[in-house]
Structure formats: structure tokens, C-alpha cells
Tab-separated table of C-alpha atoms in Angstrom:
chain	number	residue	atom	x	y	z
A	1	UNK	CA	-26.566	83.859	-38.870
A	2	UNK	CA	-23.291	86.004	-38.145
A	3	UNK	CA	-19.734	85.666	-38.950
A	4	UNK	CA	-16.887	87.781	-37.286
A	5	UNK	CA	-14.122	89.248	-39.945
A	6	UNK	CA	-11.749	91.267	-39.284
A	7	UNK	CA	-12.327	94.833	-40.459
A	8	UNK	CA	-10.526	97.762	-42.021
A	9	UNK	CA	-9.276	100.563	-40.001
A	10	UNK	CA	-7.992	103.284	-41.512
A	11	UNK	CA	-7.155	105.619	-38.634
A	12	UNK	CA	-5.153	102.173	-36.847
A	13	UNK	CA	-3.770	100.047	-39.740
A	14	UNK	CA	-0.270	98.964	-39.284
A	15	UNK	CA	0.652	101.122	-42.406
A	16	UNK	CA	-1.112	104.254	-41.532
A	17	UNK	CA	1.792	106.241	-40.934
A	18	UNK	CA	3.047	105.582	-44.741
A	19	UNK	CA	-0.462	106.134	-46.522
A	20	UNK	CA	-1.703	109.339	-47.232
A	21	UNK	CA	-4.965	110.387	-47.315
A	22	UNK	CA	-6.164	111.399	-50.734
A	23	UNK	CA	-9.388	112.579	-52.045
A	24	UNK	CA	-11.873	111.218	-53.875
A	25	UNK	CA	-10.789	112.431	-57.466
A	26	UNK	CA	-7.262	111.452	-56.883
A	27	UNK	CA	-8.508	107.849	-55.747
A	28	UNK	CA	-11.179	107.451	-58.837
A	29	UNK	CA	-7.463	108.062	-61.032
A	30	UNK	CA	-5.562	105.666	-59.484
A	31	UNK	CA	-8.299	103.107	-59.233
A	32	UNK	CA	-9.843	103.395	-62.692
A	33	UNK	CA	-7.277	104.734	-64.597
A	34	UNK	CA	-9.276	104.884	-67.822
A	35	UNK	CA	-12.007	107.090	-66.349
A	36	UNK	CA	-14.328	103.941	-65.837
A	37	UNK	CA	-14.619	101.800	-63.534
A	38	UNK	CA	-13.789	98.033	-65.387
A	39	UNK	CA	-15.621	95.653	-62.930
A	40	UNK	CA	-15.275	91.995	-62.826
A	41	UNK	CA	-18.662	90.048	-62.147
A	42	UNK	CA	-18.458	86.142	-61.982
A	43	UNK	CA	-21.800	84.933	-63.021
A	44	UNK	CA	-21.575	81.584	-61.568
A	45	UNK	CA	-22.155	82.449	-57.943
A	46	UNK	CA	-26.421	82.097	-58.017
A	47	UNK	CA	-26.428	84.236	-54.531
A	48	UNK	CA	-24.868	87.217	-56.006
A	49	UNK	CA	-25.521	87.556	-59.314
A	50	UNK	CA	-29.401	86.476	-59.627
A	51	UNK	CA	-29.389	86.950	-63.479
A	52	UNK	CA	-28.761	89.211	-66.403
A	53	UNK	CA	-30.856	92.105	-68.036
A	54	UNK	CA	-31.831	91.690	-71.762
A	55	UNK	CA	-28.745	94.022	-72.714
A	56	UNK	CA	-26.412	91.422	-70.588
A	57	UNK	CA	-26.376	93.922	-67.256
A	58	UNK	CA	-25.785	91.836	-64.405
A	59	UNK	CA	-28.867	92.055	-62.016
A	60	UNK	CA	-27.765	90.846	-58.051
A	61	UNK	CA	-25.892	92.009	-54.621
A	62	UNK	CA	-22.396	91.546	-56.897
A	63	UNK	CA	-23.393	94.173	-59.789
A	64	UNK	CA	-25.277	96.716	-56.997
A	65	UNK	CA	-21.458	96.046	-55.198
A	66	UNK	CA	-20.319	97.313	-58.359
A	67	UNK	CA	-22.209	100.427	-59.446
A	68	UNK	CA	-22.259	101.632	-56.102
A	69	UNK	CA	-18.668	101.443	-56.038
A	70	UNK	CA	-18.542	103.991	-59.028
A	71	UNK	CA	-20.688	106.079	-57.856
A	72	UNK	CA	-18.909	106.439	-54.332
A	73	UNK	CA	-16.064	107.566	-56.867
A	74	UNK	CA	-18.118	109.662	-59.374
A	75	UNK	CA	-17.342	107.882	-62.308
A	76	UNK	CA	-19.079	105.839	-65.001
A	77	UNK	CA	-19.110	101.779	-64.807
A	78	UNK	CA	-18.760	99.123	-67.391
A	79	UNK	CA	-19.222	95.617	-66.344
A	80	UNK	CA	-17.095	92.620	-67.591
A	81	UNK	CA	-18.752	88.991	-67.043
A	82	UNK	CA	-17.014	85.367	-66.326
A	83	UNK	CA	-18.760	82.207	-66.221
A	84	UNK	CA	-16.503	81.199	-63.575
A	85	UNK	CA	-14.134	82.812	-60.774
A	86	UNK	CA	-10.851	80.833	-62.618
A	87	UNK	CA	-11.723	83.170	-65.829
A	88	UNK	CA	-12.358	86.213	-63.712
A	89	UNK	CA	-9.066	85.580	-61.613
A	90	UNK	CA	-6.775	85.163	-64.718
A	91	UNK	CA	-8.311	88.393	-65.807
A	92	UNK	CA	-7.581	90.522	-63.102
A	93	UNK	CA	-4.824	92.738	-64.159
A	94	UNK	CA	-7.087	93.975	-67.142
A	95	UNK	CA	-9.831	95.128	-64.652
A	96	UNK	CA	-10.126	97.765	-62.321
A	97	UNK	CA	-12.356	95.989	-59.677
A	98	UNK	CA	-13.380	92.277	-59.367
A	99	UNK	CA	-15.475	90.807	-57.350
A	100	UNK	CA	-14.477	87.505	-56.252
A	101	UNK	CA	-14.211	85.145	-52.911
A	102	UNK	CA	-11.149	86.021	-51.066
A	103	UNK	CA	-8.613	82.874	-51.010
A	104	UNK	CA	-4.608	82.212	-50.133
A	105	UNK	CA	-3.985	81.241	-53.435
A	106	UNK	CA	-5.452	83.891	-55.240
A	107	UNK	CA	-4.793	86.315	-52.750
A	108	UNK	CA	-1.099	86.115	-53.978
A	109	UNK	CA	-1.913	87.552	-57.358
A	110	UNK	CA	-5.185	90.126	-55.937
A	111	UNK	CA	-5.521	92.655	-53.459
A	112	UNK	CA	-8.521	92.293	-51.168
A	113	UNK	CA	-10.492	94.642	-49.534
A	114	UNK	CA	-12.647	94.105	-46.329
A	115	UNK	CA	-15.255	91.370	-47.062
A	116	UNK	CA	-18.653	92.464	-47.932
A	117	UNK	CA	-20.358	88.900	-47.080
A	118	UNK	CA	-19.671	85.090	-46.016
A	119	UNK	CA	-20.971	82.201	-47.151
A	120	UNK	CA	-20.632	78.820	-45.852
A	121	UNK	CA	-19.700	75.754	-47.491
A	122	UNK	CA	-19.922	71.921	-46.734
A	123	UNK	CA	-20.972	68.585	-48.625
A	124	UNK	CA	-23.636	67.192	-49.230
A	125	UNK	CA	-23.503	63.319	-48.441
A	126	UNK	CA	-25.827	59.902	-48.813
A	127	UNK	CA	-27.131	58.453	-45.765
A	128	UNK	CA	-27.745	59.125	-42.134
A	129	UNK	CA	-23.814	58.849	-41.254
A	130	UNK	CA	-22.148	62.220	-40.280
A	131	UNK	CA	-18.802	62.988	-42.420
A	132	UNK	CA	-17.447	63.948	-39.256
A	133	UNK	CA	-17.427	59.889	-37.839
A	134	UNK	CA	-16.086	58.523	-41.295
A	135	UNK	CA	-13.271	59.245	-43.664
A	136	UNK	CA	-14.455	60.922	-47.232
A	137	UNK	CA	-12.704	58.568	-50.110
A	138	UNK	CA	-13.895	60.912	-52.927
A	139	UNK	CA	-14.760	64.534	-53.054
A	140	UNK	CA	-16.412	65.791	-55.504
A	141	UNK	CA	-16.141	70.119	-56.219
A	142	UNK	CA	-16.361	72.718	-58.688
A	143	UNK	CA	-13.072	73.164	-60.515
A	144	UNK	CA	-11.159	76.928	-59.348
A	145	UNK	CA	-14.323	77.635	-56.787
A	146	UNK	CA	-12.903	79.122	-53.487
A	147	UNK	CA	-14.526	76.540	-51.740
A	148	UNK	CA	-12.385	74.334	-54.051
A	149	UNK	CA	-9.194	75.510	-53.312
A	150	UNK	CA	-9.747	75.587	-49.546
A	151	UNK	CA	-10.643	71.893	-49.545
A	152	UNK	CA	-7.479	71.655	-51.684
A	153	UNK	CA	-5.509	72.997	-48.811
A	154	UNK	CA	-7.135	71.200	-46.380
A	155	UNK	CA	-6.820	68.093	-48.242
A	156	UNK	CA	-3.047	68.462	-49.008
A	157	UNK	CA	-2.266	69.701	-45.319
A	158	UNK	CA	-2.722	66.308	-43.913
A	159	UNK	CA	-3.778	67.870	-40.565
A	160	UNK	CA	-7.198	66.617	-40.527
A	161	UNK	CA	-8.010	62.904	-40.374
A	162	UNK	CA	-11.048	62.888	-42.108
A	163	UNK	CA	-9.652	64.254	-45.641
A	164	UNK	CA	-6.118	62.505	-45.010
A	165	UNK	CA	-6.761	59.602	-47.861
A	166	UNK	CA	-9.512	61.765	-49.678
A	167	UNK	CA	-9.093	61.745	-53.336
A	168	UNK	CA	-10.822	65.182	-54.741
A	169	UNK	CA	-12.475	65.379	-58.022
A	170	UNK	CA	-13.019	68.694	-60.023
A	171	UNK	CA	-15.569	69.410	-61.958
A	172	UNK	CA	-16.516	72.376	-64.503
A	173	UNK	CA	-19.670	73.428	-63.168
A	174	UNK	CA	-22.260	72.563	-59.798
A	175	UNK	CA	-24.244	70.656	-62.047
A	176	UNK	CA	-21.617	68.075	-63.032
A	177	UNK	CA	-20.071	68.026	-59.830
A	178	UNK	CA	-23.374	66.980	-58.423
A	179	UNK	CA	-24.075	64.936	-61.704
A	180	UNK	CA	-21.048	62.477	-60.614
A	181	UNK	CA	-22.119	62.714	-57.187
A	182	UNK	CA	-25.671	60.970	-57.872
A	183	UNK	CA	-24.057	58.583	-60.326
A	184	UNK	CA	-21.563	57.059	-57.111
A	185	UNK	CA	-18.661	58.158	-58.691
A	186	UNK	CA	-18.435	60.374	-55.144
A	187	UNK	CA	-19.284	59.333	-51.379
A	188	UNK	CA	-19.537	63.300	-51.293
A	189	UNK	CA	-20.282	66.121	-53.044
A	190	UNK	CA	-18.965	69.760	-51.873
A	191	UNK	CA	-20.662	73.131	-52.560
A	192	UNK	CA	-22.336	76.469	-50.527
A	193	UNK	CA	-24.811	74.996	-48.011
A	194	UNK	CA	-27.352	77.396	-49.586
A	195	UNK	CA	-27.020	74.958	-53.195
A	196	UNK	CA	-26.781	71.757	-51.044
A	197	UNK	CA	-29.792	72.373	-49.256
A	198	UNK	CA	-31.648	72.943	-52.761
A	199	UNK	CA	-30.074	70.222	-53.951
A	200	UNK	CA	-30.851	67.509	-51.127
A	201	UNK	CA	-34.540	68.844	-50.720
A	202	UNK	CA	-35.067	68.393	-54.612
A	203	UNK	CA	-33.331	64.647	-55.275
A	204	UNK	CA	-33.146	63.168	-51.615
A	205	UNK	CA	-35.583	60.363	-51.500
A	206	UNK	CA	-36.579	57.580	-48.909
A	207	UNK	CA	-34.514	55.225	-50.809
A	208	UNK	CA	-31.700	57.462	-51.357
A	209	UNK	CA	-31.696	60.098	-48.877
A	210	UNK	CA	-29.419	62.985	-48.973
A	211	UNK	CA	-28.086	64.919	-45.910
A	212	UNK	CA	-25.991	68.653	-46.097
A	213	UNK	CA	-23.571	67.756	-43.147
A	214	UNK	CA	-23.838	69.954	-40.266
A	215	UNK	CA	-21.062	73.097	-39.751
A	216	UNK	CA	-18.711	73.524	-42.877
A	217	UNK	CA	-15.451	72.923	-44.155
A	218	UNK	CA	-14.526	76.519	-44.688
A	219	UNK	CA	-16.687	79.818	-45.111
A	220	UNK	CA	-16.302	81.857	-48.245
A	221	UNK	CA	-15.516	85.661	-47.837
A	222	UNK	CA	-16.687	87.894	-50.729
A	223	UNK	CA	-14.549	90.951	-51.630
A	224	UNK	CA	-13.977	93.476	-54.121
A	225	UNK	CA	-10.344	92.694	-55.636
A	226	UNK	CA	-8.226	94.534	-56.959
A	227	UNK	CA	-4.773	95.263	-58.597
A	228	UNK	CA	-1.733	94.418	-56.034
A	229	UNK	CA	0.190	97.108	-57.051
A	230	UNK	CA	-2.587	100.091	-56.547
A	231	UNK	CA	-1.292	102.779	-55.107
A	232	UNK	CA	-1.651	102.399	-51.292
A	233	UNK	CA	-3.424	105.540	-50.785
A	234	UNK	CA	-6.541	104.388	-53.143
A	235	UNK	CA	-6.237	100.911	-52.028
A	236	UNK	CA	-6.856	102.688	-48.864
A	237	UNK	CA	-9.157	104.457	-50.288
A	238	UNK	CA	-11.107	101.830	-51.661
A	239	UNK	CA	-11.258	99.880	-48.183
A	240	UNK	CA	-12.976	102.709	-46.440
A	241	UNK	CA	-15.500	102.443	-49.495
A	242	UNK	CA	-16.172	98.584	-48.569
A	243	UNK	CA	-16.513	99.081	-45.047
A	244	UNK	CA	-19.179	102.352	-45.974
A	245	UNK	CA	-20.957	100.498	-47.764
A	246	UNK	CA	-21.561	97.613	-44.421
A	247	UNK	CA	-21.304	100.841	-42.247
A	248	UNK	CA	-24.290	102.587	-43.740
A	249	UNK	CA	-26.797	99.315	-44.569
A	250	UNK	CA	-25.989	99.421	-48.510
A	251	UNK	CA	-25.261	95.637	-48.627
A	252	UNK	CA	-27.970	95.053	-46.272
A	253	UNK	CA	-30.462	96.549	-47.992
A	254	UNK	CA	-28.932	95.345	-51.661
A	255	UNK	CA	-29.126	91.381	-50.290
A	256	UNK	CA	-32.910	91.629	-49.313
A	257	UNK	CA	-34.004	93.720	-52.653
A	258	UNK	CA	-32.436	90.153	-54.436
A	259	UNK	CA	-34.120	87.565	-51.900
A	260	UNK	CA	-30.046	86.444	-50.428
A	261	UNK	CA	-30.106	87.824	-46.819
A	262	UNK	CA	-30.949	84.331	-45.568
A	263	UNK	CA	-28.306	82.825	-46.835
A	264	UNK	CA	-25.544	85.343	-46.332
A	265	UNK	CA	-23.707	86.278	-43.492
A	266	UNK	CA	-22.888	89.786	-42.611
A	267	UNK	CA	-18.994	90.684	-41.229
A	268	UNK	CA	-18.922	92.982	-38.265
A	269	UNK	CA	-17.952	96.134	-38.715
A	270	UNK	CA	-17.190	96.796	-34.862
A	271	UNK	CA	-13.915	97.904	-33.761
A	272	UNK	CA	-11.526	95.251	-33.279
């Protein structure tokens, strides 16, 4: 599985006549003003953050994102932990670095650097009938999820026929949303395939049988945030970072130590 993204260029970005280069110590001061890095993990995304260490480190692809981050800067790390992305993103501007699901409506408030992964998302539905040859009435999602706030755009847009009179339904965690999906109180129930397909080969039945519709509604592109008003030099700075670490294998080799590679799509770092 593959996804195309568009990548970070340093030598041919539009701005790189007005950013300077700096070096690394003059980046690491900008970025973590403090002398450590303050990173951002939400703990709520099960294919990047597979659990927590006794002492409350956060073990997964999100955390190695993370550490590796400070030590590509040479200075000490300190992790802050959400339960959700909504608590992470209202957070931001006391963090250094956040790791988060790149989306319009955040991306207003948060800088994003290249995305270090993709997941897909779609619904998971009763029946043999396709969501693509009916209308959806009721949608049930997880409240402030990027996949959330995508379907709220899509939704609100009007441009697609099959979420024109959809009514969407947010819930505070997968397990509710899914909760009011079993009880009928949803003709569908959206999520990341990877959770749907758990989900429907766990509770689908002969009597009720449960089907992850085919494709997705939108695919979810994991980033480091950061700060809007960074200095452009270590924003820069940082982006070359991101696309090192896809460059050289480190996420690669981070989502098969935790089990995730099947499930995660890699962007291409080839020149546009």
C-alpha cells in the first residue's frame, strides 16, 4: 500500500530565496526554546502510540517520531500526553512539537511539516449494500478526530450525493462511536480501516454481518506540528528533519519494530 504526498524541498520551495539556512544549534533555539524539546503525543491513535511504559513514556512510531526528533537537534526530550487530538490541538502553543494528523481546520492554528505516514479511513456499515449505491442517514465518528473533521467538510460541502442529507453524530471515544453504531442508532459507523477491520472481524455475525466499505472517505496524513509563528529558518529546518527521517528508513524501520507497517502508508519522498 502507497500513497503519493507532496514533499519538502528545501533547495526549490517557493520561499527559498527568503529563508536562510541555519545550523543545527541555532534551529534547536528557535524550536525548543526552553532547551527541551516539549512534544505532544496523542494517545488515542492505537497505530502510533502502542502503549505506555510503567513511568508513563509513550512506547510507538509517534514517541520514536519524537525522541528522534531531539536527538537530530541534540537536545533533551520531555513528552506531554492527550487522550485525544482536540486536547493536544488546544495545547499547541505550550508545546514545542506535536504530533498530530494534518487537517484544514487545524492547519489554521498549526504549522505542518512533511507527513511522516497516511492512514486511511472509511465506515464500517451493516449488510451486503455498498455505501457508495445508497445515501448514509446517520454517521456515526469520533468527536475532533481528523477523520472527523474531514467528513465534516465533506458533509457540509454538499458536493457529494451520498452525504448530502447525512446527519453526523460525534462521539467521545471509538468505543462509543461504535457502541451507538451496534445499538442502530447509526446506518454507519466511521473510523481508520485498520480499527474497522478489527472491529467487523470481531462482532460481524451471519445474522448481522458487518462490511468496512471498500476505498475511503479521506486518508489521514500524520505530521509533526508545530508553532505557526516559528521562525522560518527552523521551520525549515525542521522539514528537512521529517523528510531525513523517510529519506534514511527511520520511520520504516520504527513502524515494523511496533507491528504498524501493514497498516500504514509511506509518502514518497521522490522529487516532485
Amino acid at each position: 500500500m502507497g500513497m503519493s504526498f507532496e514533499r519538502f524541498d528545501y533547495a526549490s520551495s517557493q520561499n527559498s530565496k527568503m529563508i536562510k539556512r541555519i545550523s543545527k544549534s541555532a534551529a534547536a533555539k528557535h524550536i525548543a526554546p526552553t532547551g527541551v524539546l516539549r512534544a505532544g503525543i496523542n494517545l488515542s491513535n492505537f497505530l502510533l502510540v502502542n502503549g505506555c511504559e510503567e513511568d508513563g513514556t509513550p512506547i510507538g512510531l509517534s514517541p520514536d517520531i519524537a525522541f528522534e526528533v531531539a536527538r537530530r537537534l541534540s537536545i533533551p526530550l520531555k513528552f506531554y500526553t492527550f487522550k485525544g487530538p482536540g486536547e493536544l490541538t488546544d495545547t499547541i502553543k505550550d508545546l514545542d512539537i506535536a504530533n498530530l494528523a494534518n487537517e484544514k481546520k487545524r492547519a489554521k492554528t498549526i504549522r505542518f511539516a512533511p507527513a511522516y505516514c497516511g492512514i486511511e479511513a472509511s465506515f464500517l456499515i451493516r449488510g451486503k449494500k455498498s455505501v457508495r449505491s445508497r445515501p448514509l442517514e446517520r454517521i456515526v465518528s469520533k468527536n475532533r478526530s481528523a477523520y472527523t473533521l474531514a467528513l465534516e467538510e465533506i458533509i457540509s460541502s454538499g458536493k457529494d450525493e451520498r452525504y448530502r442529507d447525512a446527519k453526523l453524530v460525534t462521539a467521545e471515544s471509538v468505543n462509543e462511536g461504535f457502541e451507538i453504531f451496534m445499538n442502530g442508532d447509526a446506518d454507519a459507523f466511521a473510523c481508520l480501516k485498520p480499527k474497522l477491520y478489527e472491529l467487523s472481524q470481531k462482532h460481524s455475525s451471519e445474522d448481522d454481518p458487518l462490511y468496512v466499505q471498500d476505498g475511503s472517505f479521506t486518508e489521514i496524513r500524520q505530521c509533526v506540528g508545530f508553532n505557526p509563528d516559528l521562525d522560518p529558518s527552523a521551520a525549515a529546518y525542521l522539514d528537512e528533519i521529517c523528510v531525513d527521517m523517510l529519506r534514511d528508513g527511520f520511520i520504516e524501520n520504527s513502524m515494523r519494530k511496533h507491528n504498524v507497517h501493514q497498516f500504514l502508508c509511506l509518502p514518497s519522498t521522490s522529487s516532485a
